[in-house]
Coordinates of C-alpha atoms and ligand atoms in Angstrom, one line a residue:
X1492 CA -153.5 146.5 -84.4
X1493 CA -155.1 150.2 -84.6
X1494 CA -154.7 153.3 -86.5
X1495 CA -156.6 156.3 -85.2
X1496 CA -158.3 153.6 -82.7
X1497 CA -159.5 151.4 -86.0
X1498 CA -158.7 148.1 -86.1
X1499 CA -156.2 147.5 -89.4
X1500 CA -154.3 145.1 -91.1
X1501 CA -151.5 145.9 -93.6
X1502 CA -152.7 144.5 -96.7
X1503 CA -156.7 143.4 -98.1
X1504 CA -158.8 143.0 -100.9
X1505 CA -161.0 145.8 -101.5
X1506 CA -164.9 145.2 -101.8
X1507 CA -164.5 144.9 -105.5
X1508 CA -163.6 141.3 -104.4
X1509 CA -160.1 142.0 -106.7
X1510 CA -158.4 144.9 -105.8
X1511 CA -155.8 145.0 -103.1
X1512 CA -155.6 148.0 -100.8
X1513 CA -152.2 148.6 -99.1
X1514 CA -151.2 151.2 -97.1
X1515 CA -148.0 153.3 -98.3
X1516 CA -145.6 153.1 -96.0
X1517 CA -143.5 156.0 -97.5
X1518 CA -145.6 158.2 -96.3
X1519 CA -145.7 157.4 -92.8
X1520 CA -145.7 158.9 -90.1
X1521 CA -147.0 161.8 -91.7
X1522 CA -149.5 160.7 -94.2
X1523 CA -151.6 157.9 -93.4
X1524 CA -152.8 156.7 -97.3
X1525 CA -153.8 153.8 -98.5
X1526 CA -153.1 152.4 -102.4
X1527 CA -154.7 149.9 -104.8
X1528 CA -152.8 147.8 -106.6
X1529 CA -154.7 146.3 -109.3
X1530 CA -151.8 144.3 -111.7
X1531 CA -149.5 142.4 -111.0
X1532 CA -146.9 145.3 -112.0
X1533 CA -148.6 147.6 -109.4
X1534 CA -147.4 145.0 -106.5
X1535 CA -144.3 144.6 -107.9
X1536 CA -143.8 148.5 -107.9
X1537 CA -144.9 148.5 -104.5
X1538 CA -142.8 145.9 -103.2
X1539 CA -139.2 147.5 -105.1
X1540 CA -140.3 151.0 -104.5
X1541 CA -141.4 150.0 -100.2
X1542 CA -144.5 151.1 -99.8
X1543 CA -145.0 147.4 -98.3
X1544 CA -142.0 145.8 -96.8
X1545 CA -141.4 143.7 -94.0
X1546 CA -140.4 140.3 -95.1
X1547 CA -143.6 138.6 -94.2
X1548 CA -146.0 141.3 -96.0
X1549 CA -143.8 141.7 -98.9
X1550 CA -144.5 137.6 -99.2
X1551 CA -148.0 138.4 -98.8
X1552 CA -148.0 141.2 -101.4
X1553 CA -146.4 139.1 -103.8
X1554 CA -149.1 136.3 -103.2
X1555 CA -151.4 138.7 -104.2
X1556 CA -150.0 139.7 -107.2
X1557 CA -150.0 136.2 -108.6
X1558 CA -153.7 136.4 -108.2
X1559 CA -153.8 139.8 -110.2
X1560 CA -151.9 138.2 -112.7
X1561 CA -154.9 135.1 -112.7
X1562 CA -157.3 137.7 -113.1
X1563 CA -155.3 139.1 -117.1
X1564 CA -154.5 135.6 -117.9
X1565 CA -154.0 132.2 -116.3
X1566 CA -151.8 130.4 -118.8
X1567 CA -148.8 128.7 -117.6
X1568 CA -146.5 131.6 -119.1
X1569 CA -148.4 134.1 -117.0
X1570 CA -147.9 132.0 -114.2
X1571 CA -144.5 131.9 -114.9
X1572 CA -143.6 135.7 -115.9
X1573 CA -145.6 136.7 -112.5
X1574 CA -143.4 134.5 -110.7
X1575 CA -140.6 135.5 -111.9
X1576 CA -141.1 139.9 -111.9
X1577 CA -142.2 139.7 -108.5
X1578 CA -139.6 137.5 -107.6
X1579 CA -136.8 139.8 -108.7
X1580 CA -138.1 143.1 -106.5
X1581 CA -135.8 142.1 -103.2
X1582 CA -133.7 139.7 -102.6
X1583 CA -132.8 139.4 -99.1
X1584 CA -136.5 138.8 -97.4
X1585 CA -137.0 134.6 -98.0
X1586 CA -140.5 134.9 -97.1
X1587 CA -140.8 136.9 -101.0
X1588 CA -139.6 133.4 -102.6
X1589 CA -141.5 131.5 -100.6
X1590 CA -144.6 133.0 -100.9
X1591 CA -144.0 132.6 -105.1
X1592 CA -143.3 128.9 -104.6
X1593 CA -146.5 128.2 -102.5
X1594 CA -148.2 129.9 -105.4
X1595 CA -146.6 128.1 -108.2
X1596 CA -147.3 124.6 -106.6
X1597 CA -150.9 125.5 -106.0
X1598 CA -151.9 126.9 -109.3
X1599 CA -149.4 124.9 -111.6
X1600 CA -151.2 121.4 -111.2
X1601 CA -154.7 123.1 -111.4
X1602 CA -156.4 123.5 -114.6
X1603 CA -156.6 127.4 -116.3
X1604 CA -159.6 128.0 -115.7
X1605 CA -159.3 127.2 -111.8
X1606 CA -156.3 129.2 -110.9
X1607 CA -158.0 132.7 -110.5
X1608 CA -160.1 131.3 -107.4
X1609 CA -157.6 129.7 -105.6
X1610 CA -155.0 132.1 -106.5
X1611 CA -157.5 134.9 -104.4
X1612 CA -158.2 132.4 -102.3
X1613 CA -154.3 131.2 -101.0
X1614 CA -152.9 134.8 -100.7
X1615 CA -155.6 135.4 -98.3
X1616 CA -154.8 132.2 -96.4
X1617 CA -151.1 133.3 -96.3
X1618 CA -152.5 136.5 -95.0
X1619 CA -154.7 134.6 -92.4
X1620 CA -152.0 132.5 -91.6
X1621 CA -149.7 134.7 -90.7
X1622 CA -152.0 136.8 -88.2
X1623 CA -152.0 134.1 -86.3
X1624 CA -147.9 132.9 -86.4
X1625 CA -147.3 136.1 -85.5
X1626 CA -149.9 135.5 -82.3
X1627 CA -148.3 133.1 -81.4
X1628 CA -145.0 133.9 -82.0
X1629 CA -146.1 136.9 -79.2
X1630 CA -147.4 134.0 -77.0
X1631 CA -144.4 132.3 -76.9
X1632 CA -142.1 135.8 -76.1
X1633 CA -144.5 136.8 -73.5
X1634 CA -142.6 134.1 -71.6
X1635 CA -139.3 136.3 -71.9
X1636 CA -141.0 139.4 -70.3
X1637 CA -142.9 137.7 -68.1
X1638 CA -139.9 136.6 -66.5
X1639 CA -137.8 139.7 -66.7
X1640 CA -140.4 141.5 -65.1
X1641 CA -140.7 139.2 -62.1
X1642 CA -136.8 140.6 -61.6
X1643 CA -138.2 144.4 -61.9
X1644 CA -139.9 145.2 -59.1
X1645 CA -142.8 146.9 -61.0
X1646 CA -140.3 148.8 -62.9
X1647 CA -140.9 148.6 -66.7
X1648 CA -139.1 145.8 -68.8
X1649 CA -136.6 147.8 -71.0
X1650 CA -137.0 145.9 -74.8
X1651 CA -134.5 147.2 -77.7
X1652 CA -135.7 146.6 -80.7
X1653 CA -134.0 147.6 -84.8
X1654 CA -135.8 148.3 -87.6
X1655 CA -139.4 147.6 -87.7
X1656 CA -140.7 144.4 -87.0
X1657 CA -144.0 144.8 -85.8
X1658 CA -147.5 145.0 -87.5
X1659 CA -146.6 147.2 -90.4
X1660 CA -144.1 144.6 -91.4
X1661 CA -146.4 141.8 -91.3
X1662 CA -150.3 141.7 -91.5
X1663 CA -151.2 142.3 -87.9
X1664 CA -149.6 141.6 -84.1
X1665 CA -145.6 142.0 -86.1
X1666 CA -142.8 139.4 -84.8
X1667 CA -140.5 141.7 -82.5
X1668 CA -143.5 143.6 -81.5
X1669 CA -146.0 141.2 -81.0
X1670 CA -144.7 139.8 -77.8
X1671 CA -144.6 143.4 -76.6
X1672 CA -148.4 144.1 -77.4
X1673 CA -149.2 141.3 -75.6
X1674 CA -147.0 142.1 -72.3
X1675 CA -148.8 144.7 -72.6
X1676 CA -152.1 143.8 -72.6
X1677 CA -151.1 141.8 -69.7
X1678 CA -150.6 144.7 -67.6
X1679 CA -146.8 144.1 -67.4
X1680 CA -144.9 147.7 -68.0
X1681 CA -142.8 147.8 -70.8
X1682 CA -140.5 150.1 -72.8
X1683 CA -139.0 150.2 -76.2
X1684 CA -136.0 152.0 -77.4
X1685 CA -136.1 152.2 -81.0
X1686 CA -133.4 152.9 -83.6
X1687 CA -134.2 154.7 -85.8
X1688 CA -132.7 152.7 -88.6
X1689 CA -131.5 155.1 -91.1
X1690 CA -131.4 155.1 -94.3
X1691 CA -135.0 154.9 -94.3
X1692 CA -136.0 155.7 -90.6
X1693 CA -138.2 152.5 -90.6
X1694 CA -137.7 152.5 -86.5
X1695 CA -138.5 156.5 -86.5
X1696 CA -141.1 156.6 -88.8
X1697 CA -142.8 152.9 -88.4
X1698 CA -142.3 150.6 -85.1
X1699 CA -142.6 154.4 -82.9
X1700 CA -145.8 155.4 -84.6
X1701 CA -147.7 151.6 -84.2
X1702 CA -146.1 151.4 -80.6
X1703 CA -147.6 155.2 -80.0
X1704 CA -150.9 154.2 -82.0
X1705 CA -151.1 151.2 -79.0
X1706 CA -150.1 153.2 -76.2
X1707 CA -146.5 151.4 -75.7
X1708 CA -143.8 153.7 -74.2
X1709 CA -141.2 153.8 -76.0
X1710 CA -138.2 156.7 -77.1
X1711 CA -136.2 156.9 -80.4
X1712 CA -133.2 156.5 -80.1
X1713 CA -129.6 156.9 -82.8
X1714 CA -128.7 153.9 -84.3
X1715 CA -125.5 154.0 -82.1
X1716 CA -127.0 154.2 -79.0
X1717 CA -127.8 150.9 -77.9
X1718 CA -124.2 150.3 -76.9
X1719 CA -124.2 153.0 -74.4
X1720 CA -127.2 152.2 -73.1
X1721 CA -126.3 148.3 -72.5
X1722 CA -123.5 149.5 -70.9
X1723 CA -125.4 151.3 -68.2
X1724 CA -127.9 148.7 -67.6
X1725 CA -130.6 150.4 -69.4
X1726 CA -131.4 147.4 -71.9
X1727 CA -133.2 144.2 -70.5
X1728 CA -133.2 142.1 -73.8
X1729 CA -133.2 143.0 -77.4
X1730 CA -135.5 141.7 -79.8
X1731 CA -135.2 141.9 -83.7
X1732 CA -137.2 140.3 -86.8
X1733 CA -135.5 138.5 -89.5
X1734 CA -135.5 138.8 -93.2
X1735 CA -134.0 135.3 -94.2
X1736 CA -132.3 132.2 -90.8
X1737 CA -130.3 129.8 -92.7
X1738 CA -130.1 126.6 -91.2
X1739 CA -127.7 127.0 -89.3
X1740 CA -129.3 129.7 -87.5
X1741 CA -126.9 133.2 -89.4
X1742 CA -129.3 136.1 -89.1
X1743 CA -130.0 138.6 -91.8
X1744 CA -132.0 141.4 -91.1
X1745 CA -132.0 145.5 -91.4
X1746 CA -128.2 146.6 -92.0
X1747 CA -126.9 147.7 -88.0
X1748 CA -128.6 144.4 -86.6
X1749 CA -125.1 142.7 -86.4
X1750 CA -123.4 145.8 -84.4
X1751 CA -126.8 145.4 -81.7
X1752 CA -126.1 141.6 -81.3
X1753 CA -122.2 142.5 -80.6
X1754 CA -123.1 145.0 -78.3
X1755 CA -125.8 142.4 -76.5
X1756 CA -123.2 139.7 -76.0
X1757 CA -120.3 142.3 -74.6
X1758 CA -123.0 143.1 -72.0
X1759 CA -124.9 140.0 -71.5
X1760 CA -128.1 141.2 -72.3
X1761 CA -130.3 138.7 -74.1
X1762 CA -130.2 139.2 -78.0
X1763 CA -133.5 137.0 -79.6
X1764 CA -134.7 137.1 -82.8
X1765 CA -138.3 136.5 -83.7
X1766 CA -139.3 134.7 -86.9
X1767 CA -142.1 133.1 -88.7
X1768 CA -141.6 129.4 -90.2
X1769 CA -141.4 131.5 -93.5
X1770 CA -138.5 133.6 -92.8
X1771 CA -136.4 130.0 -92.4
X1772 CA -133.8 129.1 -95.7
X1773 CA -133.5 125.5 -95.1
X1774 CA -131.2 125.5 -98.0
X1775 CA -128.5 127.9 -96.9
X1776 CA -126.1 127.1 -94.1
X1777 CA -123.6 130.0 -93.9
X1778 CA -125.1 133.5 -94.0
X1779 CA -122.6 136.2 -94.2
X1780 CA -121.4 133.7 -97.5
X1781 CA -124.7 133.0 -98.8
X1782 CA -127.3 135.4 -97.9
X1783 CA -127.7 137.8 -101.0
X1784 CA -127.5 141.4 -99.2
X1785 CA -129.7 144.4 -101.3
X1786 CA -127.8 147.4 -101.9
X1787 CA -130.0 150.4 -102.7
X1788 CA -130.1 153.9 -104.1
X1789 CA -127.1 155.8 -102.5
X1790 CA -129.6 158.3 -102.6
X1791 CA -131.7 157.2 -99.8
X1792 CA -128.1 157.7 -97.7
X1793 CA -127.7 161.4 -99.0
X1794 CA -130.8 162.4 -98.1
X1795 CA -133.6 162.6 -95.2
X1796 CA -137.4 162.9 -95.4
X1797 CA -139.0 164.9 -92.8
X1798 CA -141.9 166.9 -92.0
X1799 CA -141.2 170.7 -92.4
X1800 CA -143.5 173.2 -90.3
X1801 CA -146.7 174.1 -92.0
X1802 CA -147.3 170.5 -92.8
X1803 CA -145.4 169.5 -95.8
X1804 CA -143.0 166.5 -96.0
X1805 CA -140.0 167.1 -97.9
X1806 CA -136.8 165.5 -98.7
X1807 CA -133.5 167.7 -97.9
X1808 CA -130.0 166.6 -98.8
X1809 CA -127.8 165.8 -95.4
X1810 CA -124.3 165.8 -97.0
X1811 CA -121.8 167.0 -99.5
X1812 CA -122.5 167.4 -103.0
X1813 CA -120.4 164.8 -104.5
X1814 CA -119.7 162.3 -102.0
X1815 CA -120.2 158.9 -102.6
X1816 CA -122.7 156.6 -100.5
X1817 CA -123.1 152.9 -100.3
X1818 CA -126.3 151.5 -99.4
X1819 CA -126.1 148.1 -97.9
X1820 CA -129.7 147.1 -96.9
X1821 CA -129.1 144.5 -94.5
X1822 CA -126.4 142.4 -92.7
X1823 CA -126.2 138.7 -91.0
X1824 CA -125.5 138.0 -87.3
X1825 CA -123.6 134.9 -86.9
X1826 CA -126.0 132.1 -85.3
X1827 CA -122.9 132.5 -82.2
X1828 CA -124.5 136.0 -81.1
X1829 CA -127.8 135.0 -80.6
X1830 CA -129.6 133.9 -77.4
X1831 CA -132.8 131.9 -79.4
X1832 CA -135.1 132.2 -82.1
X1833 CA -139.0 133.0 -80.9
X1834 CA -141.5 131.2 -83.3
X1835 CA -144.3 130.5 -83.5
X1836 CA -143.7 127.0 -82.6
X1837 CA -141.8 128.0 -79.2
X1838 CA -138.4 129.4 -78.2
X1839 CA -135.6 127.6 -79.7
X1840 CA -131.3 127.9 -79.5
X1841 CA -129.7 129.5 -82.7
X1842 CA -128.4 126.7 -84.7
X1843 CA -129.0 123.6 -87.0
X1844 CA -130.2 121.5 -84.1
X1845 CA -132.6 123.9 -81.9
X1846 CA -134.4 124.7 -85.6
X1847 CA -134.6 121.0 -86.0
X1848 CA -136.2 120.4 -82.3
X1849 CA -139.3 123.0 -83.4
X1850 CA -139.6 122.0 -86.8
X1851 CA -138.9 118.0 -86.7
X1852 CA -140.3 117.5 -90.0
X1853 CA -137.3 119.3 -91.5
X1854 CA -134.9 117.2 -89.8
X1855 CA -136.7 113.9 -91.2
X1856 CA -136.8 115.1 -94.6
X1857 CA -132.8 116.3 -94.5
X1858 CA -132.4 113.0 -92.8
Ligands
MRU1031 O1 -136.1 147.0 -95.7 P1 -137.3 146.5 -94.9 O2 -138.0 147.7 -94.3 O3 -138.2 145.6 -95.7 O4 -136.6 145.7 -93.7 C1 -137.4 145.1 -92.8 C2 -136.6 144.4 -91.7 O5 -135.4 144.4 -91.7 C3 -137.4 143.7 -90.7 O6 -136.7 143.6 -89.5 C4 -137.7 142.3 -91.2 O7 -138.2 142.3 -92.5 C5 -138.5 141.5 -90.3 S1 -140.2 141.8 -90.5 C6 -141.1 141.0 -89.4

């Protein structure tokens, strides 16, 4: 998708042919500023300090920093130690573990001096890969807007999204976003409400400055509005990402998700959830049980970040001195609440069984 009109994607190697460029995605919407990251500590940073997140680009970001660990030493420990400092920067986004595993069972059978090759060459494959899963994931949920629309009269097809789960969070297109982008290209009006997702604002400062870079209408909206505005008919379907689907079809994703799904079902308005094949946990089965849940800096609760006039972004405190925070980064919707799953192999039901019907090989090999 575009910045300033220029085609971009989230994450590349710079014309070095080794360095990786990211974009910091603290800065935004402000600053737009790009960073290289060129060891494998430099991704980690940027992974546990979010200037990349998104489950699927903080998968790619690790994949890359198993290459930049190839490039200071491909021995088997190195390997290993890569594996296992990027592996401990988040814990709720799957797509970060299995990222590291596609790695480690490329690169372990493969001689030392091999590695730093295919290491490059599979993190941009992942990258590659996931531009186009996330296509088609947008293929697929085009279906759900084209149909809503056909009930609109012309009107635009109201889409509540949490969080951000478009481009920024991915390499290009996003999950939630991408069918959006395409309704849009198809001429079919649209409009996003967007919570702003505090702590950390990623719906402010992230999904409504790609939507506005791309022309999408959309408003900002409190994180406890989407309620109210179910209630008066103002919401035609709600669409989130995902950071980890067990198999049974439990949802985690950005801490508020679970209150949006409740909300949904009290007003029958379609809840879906899109997701790459990554983002699946075939080995969990109940998430609010198993799903480990980041808690972060209480700090990032006390505290806003904002632009102040004159240009300069600042960070002001928003509450007492002395009060405690908590910081839980995420929460799971119970399978139950949601209407399907949109992937990039088609539309599915929430559960054990409508996961199996899209991904068939995981039902032969649990068989
Ligand atoms: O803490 P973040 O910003 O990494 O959380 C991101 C989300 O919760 C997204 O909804 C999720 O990763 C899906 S990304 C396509």
């Amino acid at each position: 998708m575009k910045i300033n009109g220029q085609p971009t994607r989230t994450i590349r190697v710079n014309g070095d042919g080794w360095s990786v460029e990211i974009i910091d995605q603290t800065k935004l919407p402000h600053v737009f500023e790009t960073v290289t990251l060129r060891t494998m500590e430099d991704a980690a940073r940027a992974i546990s300090d979010m200037l990349v997140r998104g489950a699927p680009l903080i998968g790619a970001t690790a994949a890359y920093g198993v290459a930049l660990a190839m490039r200071e030493d491909t021995s088997d420990t190195a390997l290993d130690r890569a594996i296992e400092v990027l592996g401990a920067t988040r814990p709720t986004a799957v797509n970060l573990q299995w990222a590291l595993a596609d790695m480690k069972a490329r690169l372990l059978p493969l001689g030392a001096s091999d590695r730093l090759d295919i290491a490059y060459e599979r993190a941009a494959q992942i990258c590659d890969e996931d531009v186009e899963t996330c296509r088609l994931i947008g293929a697929h949920g085009l279906q759900i807007i084209r149909e809503l629309a056909e009930q609109k009269n012309g009107d635009p097809v109201n889409i509540l999204t949490h969080c951000n789960a478009g481009w920024l969070a991915c390499i290009d297109w996003g999950t939630a976003t991408s069918p959006v982008y395409q309704a849009q290209a198809e001429g079919i009006p649209v409009h996003v409400w967007v919570d702003e997702t505090r702590p950390r604002n990623q719906g402010a400062f992230l999904t409504a400055f790609e939507l506005g870079q791309e022309g999408v209408p959309h408003t900002i909206i409190v994180d406890n509005a989407g309620g109210h505005l179910m209630q008066h008919g103002l919401v035609d379907f709600c669409i989130t990402g995902t950071d980890r689907v067990t198999a049974d079809g439990d949802v985690a994703n950005k801490i508020g998700t679970y209150l949006k799904a409740l909300a949904a079902v009290d007003n029958n308005v379609p809840f879906y959830v899109a997701l790459p094949h990554s983002t699946i946990d075939w080995s969990l089965s109940d998430g609010v049980k198993e799903i480990p849940i980041e808690e972060r800096n209480p700090a990032e609760v006390t505290a806003m970040q904002g632009r102040v006039p004159g240009g300069a972004v600042v960070t002001v405190d928003i509450a007492a001195p002395g009060s405690l925070a908590a910081n839980y980064g995420f929460d799971v919707t119970p399978a139950r609440l949601v209407t399907g799953f949109v992937t990039e192999r088609g539309i599915c039901g929430a559960s054990r069984q409508g996961l199996f019907s899209l991904y068939p090989e995981r039902a032969r090999a649990s068989a």
